[in-house]
Short mmCIF file of C-alpha atoms in Angstrom, two decimals:
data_model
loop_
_atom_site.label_atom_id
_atom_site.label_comp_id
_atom_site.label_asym_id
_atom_site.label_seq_id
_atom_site.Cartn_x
_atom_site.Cartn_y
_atom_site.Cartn_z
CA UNK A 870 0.00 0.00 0.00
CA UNK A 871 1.06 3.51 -0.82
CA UNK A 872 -0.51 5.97 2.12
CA UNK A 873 -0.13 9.69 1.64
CA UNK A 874 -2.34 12.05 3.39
CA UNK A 875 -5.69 10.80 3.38
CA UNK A 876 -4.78 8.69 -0.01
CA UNK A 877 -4.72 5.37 0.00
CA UNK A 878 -3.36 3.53 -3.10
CA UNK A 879 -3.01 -0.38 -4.06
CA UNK A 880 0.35 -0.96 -5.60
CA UNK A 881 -0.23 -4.86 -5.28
CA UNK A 882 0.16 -6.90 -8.81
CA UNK A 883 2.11 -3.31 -10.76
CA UNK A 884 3.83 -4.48 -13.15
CA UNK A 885 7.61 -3.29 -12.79
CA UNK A 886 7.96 -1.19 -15.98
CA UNK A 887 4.50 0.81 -15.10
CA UNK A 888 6.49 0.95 -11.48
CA UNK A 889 9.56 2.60 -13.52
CA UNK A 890 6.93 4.91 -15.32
CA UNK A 891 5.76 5.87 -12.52
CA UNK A 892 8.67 6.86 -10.63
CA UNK A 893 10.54 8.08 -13.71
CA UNK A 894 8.03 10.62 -15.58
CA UNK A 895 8.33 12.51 -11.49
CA UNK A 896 11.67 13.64 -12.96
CA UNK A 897 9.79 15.72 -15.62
CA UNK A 898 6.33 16.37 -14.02
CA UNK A 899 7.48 17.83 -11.02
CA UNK A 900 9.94 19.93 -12.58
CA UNK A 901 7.81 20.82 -15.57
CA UNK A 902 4.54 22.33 -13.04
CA UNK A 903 6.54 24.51 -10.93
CA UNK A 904 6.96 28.18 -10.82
CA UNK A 905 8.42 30.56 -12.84
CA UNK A 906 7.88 34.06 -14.32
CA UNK A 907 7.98 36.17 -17.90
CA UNK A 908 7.18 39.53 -17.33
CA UNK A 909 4.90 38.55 -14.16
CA UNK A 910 3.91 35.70 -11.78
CA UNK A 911 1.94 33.67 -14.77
CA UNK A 912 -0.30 32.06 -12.06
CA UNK A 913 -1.48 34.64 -9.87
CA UNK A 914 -3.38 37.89 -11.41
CA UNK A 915 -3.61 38.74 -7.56
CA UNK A 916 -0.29 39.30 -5.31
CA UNK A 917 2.09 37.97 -7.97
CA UNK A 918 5.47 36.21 -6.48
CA UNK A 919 8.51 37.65 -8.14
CA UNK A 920 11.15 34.90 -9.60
CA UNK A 921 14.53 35.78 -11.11
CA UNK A 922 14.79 36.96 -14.91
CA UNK A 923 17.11 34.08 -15.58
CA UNK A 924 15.39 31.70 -14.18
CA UNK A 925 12.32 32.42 -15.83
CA UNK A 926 13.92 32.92 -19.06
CA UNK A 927 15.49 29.07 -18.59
CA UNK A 928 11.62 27.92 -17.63
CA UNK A 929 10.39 29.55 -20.83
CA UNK A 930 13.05 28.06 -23.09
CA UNK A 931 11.91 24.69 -22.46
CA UNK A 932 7.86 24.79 -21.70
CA UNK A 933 7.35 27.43 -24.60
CA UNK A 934 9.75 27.19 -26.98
CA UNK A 935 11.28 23.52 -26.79
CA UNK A 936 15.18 24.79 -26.99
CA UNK A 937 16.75 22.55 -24.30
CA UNK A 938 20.13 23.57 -25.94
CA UNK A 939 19.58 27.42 -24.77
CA UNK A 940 18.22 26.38 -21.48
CA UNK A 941 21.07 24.49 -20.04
CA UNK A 942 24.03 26.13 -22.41
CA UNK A 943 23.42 29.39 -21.03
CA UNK A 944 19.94 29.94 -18.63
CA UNK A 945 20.68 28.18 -15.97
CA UNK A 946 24.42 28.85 -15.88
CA UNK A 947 23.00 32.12 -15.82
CA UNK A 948 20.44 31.62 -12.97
CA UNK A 949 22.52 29.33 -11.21
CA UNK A 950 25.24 32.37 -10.76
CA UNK A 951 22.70 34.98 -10.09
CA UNK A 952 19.89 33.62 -8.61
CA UNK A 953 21.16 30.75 -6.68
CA UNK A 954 17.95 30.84 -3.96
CA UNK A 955 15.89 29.77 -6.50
CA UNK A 956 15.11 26.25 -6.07
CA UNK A 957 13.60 25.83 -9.15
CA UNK A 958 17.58 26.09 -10.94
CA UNK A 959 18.13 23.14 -9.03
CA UNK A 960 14.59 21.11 -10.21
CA UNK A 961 15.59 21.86 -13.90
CA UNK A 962 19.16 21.24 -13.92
CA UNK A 963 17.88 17.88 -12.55
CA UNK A 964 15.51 16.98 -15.11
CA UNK A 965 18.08 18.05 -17.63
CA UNK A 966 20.96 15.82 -16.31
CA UNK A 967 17.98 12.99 -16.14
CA UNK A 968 17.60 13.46 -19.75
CA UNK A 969 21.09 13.22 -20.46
CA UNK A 970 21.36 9.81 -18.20
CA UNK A 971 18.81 7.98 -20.27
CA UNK A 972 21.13 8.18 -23.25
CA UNK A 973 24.25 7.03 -20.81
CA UNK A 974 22.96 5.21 -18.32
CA UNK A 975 26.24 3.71 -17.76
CA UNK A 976 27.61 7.56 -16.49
CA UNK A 977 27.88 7.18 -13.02
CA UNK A 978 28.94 11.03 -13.18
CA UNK A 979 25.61 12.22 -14.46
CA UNK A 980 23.70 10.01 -12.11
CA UNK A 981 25.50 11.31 -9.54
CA UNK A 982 24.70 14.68 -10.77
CA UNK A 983 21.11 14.05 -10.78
CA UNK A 984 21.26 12.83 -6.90
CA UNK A 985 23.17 16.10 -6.20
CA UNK A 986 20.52 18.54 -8.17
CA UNK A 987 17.86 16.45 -6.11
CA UNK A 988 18.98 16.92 -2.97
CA UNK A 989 20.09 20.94 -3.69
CA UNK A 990 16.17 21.53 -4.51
CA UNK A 991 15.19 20.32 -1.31
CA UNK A 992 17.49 21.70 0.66
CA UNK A 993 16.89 25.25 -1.43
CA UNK A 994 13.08 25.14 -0.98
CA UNK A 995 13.53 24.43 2.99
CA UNK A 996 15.16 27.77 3.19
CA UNK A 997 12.49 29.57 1.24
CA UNK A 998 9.79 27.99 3.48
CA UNK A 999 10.54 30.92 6.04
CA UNK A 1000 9.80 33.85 3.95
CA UNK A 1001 7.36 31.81 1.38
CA UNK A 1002 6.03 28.82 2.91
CA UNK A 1003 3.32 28.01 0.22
CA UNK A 1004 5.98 27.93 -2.88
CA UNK A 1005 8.81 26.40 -0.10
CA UNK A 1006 6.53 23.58 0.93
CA UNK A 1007 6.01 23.06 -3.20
CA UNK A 1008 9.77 22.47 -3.79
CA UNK A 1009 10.20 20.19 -0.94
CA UNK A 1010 7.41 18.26 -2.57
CA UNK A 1011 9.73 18.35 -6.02
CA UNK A 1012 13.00 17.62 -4.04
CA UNK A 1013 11.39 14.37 -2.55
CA UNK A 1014 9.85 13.60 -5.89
CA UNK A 1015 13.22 14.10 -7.39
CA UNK A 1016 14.89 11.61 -4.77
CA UNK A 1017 12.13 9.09 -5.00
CA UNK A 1018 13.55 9.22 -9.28
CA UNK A 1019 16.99 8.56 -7.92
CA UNK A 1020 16.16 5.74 -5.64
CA UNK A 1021 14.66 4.04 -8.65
CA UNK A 1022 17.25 5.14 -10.97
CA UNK A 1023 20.12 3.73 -9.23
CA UNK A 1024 18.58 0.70 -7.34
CA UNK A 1025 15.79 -0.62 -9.93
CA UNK A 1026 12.28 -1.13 -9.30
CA UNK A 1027 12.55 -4.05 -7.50
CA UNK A 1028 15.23 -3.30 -5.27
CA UNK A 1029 13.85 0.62 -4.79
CA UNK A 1030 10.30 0.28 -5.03
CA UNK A 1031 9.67 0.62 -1.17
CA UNK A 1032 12.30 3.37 -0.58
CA UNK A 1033 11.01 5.25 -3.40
CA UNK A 1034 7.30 4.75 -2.47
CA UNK A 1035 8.37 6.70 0.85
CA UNK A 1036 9.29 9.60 -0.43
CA UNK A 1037 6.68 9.90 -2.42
CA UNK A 1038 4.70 10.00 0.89
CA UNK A 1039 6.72 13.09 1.76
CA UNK A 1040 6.09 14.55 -1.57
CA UNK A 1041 2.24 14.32 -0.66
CA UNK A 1042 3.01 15.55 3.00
CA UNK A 1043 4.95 18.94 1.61
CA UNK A 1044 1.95 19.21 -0.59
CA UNK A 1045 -1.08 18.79 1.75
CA UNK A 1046 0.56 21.54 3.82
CA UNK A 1047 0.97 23.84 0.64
CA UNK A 1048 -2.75 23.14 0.34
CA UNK A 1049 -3.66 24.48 3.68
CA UNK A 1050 -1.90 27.38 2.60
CA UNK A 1051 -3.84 28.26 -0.26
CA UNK A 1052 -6.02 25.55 -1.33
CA UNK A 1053 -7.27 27.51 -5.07
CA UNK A 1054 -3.71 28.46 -5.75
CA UNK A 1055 -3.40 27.49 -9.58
CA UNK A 1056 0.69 27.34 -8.81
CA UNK A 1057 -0.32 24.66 -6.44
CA UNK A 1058 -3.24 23.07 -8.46
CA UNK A 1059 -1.47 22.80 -11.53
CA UNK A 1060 1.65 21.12 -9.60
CA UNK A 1061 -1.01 19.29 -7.93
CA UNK A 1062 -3.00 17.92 -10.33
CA UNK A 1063 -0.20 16.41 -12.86
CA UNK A 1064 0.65 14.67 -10.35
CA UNK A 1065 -2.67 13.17 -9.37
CA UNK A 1066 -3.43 12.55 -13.13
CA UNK A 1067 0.31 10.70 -12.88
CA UNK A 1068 -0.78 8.68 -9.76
CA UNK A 1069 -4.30 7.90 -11.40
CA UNK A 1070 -3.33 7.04 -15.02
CA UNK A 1071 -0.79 4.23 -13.42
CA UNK A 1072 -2.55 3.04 -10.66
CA UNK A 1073 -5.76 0.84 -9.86
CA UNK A 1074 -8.86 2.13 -8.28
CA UNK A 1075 -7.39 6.52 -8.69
CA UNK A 1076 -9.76 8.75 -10.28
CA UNK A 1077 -8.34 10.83 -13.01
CA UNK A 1078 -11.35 12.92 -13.23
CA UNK A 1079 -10.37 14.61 -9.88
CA UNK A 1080 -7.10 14.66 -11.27
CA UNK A 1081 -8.60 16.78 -14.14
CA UNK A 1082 -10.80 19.26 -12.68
CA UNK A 1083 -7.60 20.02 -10.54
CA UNK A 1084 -5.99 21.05 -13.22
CA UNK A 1085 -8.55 23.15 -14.92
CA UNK A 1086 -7.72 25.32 -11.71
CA UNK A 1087 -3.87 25.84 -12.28
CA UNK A 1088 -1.95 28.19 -14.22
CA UNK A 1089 0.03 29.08 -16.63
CA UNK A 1090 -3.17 27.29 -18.62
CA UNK A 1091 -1.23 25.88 -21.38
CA UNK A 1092 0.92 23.28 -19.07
CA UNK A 1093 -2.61 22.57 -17.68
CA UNK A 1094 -4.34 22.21 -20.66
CA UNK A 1095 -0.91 19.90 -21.60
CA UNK A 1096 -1.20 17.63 -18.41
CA UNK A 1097 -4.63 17.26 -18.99
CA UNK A 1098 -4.05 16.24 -23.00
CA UNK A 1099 -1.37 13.18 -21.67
CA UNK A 1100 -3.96 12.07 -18.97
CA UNK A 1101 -6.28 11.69 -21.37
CA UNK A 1102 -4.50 10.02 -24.02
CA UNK A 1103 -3.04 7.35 -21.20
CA UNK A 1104 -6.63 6.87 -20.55
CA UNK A 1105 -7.17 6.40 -24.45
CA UNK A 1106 -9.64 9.51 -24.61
CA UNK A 1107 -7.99 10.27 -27.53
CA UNK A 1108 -10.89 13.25 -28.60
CA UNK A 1109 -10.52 14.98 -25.16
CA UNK A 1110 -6.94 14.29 -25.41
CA UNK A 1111 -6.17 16.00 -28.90
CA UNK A 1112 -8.79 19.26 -27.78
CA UNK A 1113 -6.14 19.70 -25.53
CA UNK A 1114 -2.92 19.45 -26.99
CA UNK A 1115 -5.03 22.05 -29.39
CA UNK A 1116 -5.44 24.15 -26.72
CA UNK A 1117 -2.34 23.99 -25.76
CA UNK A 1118 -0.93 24.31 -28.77
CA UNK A 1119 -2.63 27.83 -29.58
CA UNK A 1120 -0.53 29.67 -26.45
CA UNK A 1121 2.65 27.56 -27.45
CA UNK A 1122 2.60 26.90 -30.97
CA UNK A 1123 6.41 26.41 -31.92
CA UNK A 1124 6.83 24.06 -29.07
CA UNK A 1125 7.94 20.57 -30.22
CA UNK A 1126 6.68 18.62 -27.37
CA UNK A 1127 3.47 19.62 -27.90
CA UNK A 1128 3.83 18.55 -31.47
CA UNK A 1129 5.12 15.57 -30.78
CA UNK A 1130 2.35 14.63 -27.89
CA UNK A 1131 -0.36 15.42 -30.42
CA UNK A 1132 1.33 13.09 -32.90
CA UNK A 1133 0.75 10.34 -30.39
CA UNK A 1134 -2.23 11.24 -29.58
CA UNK A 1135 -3.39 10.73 -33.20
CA UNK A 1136 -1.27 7.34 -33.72
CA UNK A 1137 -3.01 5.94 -30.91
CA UNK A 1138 -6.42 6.93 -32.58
CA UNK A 1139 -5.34 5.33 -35.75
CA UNK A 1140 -4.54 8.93 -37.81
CA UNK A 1141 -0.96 8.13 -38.76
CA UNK A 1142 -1.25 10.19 -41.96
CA UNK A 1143 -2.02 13.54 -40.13
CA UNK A 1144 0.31 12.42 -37.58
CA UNK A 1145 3.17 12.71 -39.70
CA UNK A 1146 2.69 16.48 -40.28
CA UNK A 1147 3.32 16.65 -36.30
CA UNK A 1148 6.11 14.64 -36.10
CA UNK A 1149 7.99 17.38 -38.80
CA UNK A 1150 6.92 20.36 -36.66
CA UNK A 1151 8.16 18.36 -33.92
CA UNK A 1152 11.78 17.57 -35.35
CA UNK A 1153 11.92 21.25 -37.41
CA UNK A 1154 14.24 22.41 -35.03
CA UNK A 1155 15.85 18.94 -33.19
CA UNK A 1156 19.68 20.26 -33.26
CA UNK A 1157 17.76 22.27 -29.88
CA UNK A 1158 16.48 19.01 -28.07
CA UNK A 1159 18.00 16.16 -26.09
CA UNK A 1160 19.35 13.55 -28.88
CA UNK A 1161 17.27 11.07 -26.94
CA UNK A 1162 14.49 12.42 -27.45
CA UNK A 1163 14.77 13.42 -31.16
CA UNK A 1164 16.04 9.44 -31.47
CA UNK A 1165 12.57 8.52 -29.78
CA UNK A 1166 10.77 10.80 -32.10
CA UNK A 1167 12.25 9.49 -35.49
CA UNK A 1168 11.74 5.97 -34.34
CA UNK A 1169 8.04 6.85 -33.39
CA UNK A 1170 7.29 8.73 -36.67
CA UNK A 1171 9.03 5.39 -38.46
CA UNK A 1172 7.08 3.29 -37.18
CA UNK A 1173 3.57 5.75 -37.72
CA UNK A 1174 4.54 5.87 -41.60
CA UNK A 1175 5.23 1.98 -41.99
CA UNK A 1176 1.78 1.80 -40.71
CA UNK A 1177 0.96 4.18 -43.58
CA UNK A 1178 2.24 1.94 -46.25
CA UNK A 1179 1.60 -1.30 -45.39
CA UNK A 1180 4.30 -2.88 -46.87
CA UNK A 1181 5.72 -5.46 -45.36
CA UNK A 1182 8.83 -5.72 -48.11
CA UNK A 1183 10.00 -2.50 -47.33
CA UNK A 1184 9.08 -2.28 -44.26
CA UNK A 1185 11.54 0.76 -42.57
CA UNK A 1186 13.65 -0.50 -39.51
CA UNK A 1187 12.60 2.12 -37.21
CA UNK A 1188 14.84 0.95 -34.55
CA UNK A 1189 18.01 1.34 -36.82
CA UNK A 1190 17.04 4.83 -37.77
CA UNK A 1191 16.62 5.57 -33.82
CA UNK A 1192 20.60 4.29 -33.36
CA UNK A 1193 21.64 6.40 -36.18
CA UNK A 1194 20.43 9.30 -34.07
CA UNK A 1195 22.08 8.03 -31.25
CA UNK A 1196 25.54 7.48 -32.89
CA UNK A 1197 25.84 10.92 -33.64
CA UNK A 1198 28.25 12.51 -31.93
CA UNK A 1199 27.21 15.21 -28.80
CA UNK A 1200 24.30 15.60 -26.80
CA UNK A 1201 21.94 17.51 -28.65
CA UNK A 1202 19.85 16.21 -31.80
CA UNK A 1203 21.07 16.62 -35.55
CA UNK A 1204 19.66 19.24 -37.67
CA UNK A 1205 17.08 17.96 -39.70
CA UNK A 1206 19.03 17.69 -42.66
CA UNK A 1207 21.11 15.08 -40.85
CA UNK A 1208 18.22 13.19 -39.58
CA UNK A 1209 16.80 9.50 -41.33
CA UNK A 1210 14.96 9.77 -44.39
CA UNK A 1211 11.65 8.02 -44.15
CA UNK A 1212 12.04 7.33 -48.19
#
């Protein structure tokens, strides 16, 4: 059993790579629903919080425009050395190093990294908790989530499962005391509900639909309206799911992510031909992603257009194409003149 608060959750008969799911898309989530600012506290119309310029330039590299490369090569360097208070720096350097571990998972160094950036965005939002307790008590929640991806990462499900399932019992104690802070904050109900939606997607007897009117409530809308788009596909409501990537996709409409989730979203409801034209949006500008993740996305759009043909002669092997992205040398993607050619 998994007790937080007054939840109660079954993990009894999960399989282990739903376990690793689990545990591993916390890296992102909790990093990803946190605060930031461009030119004003996006969440709160009312008594706005003020967060560094650098640090809010980093957050909007990433969750508007896709450019990873920007982000870490110069954002956070920046933020880091001029902001260093700021646990958020800390939650996105880790998510960023986790990215970069998935492609090496033989680096000790980066996992080590990881653990480090964990622990600093704890111990960061501990000391905020004095002068902001509501956004303090929401980074300790992201510092435990954080540590309950490490635990995983470096002891397997099997062996990590319980340790890991603990601190995700102090991510849920950090954020039932933001709650009785300010219960309608849409900082906290956007944080809040992606995680719910996380919890209720993976696990038996959860209600996502909670999960979902949660997030309605938070702000900045279109990381809502995204959360609310990857519930919804996991729970193969592929209509709701794609009216919110669209929403989505209106605010943040270069941002290849959001691309690329809609493409899913429509291979999953059998549309691989107007898939496609997300997957190109998505890889337009890949030299500024994660090569993982551009290697992911070419071997996903393979396999969407072999669907397409039907052809069982020429069939495309997707998973070759994926290791040509990986064998390229450095951490970013290829431009997309270097990528695979479907033809």
């Amino acid at each position: 059993m998994f007790f937080a608060g007054k939840r109660i959750f079954s993990v009894s008969g999960l399989s282990s790579w739903k376990c690793r799911s689990l545990i591993g898309s916390l890296v992102m989530t909790l990093s990803l629903s946190v605060n930031l600012a461009i030119a004003g506290d996006p969440f709160r119309v009312n008594n706005p919080k003020p967060i560094g310029e650098k640090t809010a330039a980093a957050f909007n590299a990433v969750f508007r425009e896709g450019d990873y490369k920007a982000a870490t090569e110069i954002y956070l360097p920046e933020a880091a050395a001029q902001e260093p208070d700021e646990p958020l720096i800390y939650a996105m350097k880790a998510s960023m190093v986790y990215t970069d571990w998935q492609s090496d998972k033989k680096n000790q160094a980066l996992l080590d990294s990881f653990k480090t950036y964990a622990s600093k965005t704890r111990e960061t939002a501990e000391k905020l908790k004095a002068t902001d307790p509501l956004r303090g008590n929401l980074y300790v929640a992201v510092g435990h989530g954080l540590d309950a991806a490490a635990v995983i990462t470096e002891k397997g499900t099997l062996n990590g499962a319980t340790q890991a399932l603990g601190k995700l019992q102090e991510v849920y104690r950090s954020l039932d005391e933001a709650e009785k802070i300010a219960p309608e904050d849409p900082e906290f109900n956007l944080l809040k509900g992606w995680l719910d939606l996380l919890i209720s997607v993976n696990l038996p007897f959860a209600n996502p639909e909670l999960a979902i009117k949660r997030l309605e409530k938070g702000a900045p809308s279109y990381l809502a309206y995204r959360g609310i788009a990857v519930g919804s596909r996991d729970l193969k409501k592929y209509q709701q799911a794609e009216e919110y990537v669209d929403r989505a996709l209106q605010e943040t409409p270069n941002n290849p992510e959001l691309h690329y989730l809609k493409a899913q979203i429509l291979v999953d409801a059998k549309q691989d031909q107007e898939a496609q034209k997300h997957f190109q949006l998505a890889l337009a500008n890949s030299e500024n992603l994660p090569k993982e993740m551009v290697a992911q996305i070419v071997r996903e759009q393979c396999k969407s257009q072999n669907s397409i043909d039907r052809n069982e002669q020429n069939k495309r092997n997707c998973s070759a194409m994926r290791n040509q992205v990986r064998a390229i040398e450095g951490k970013w993607g290829p431009s997309l003149s270097q990528l695979p050619k479907l033809d």
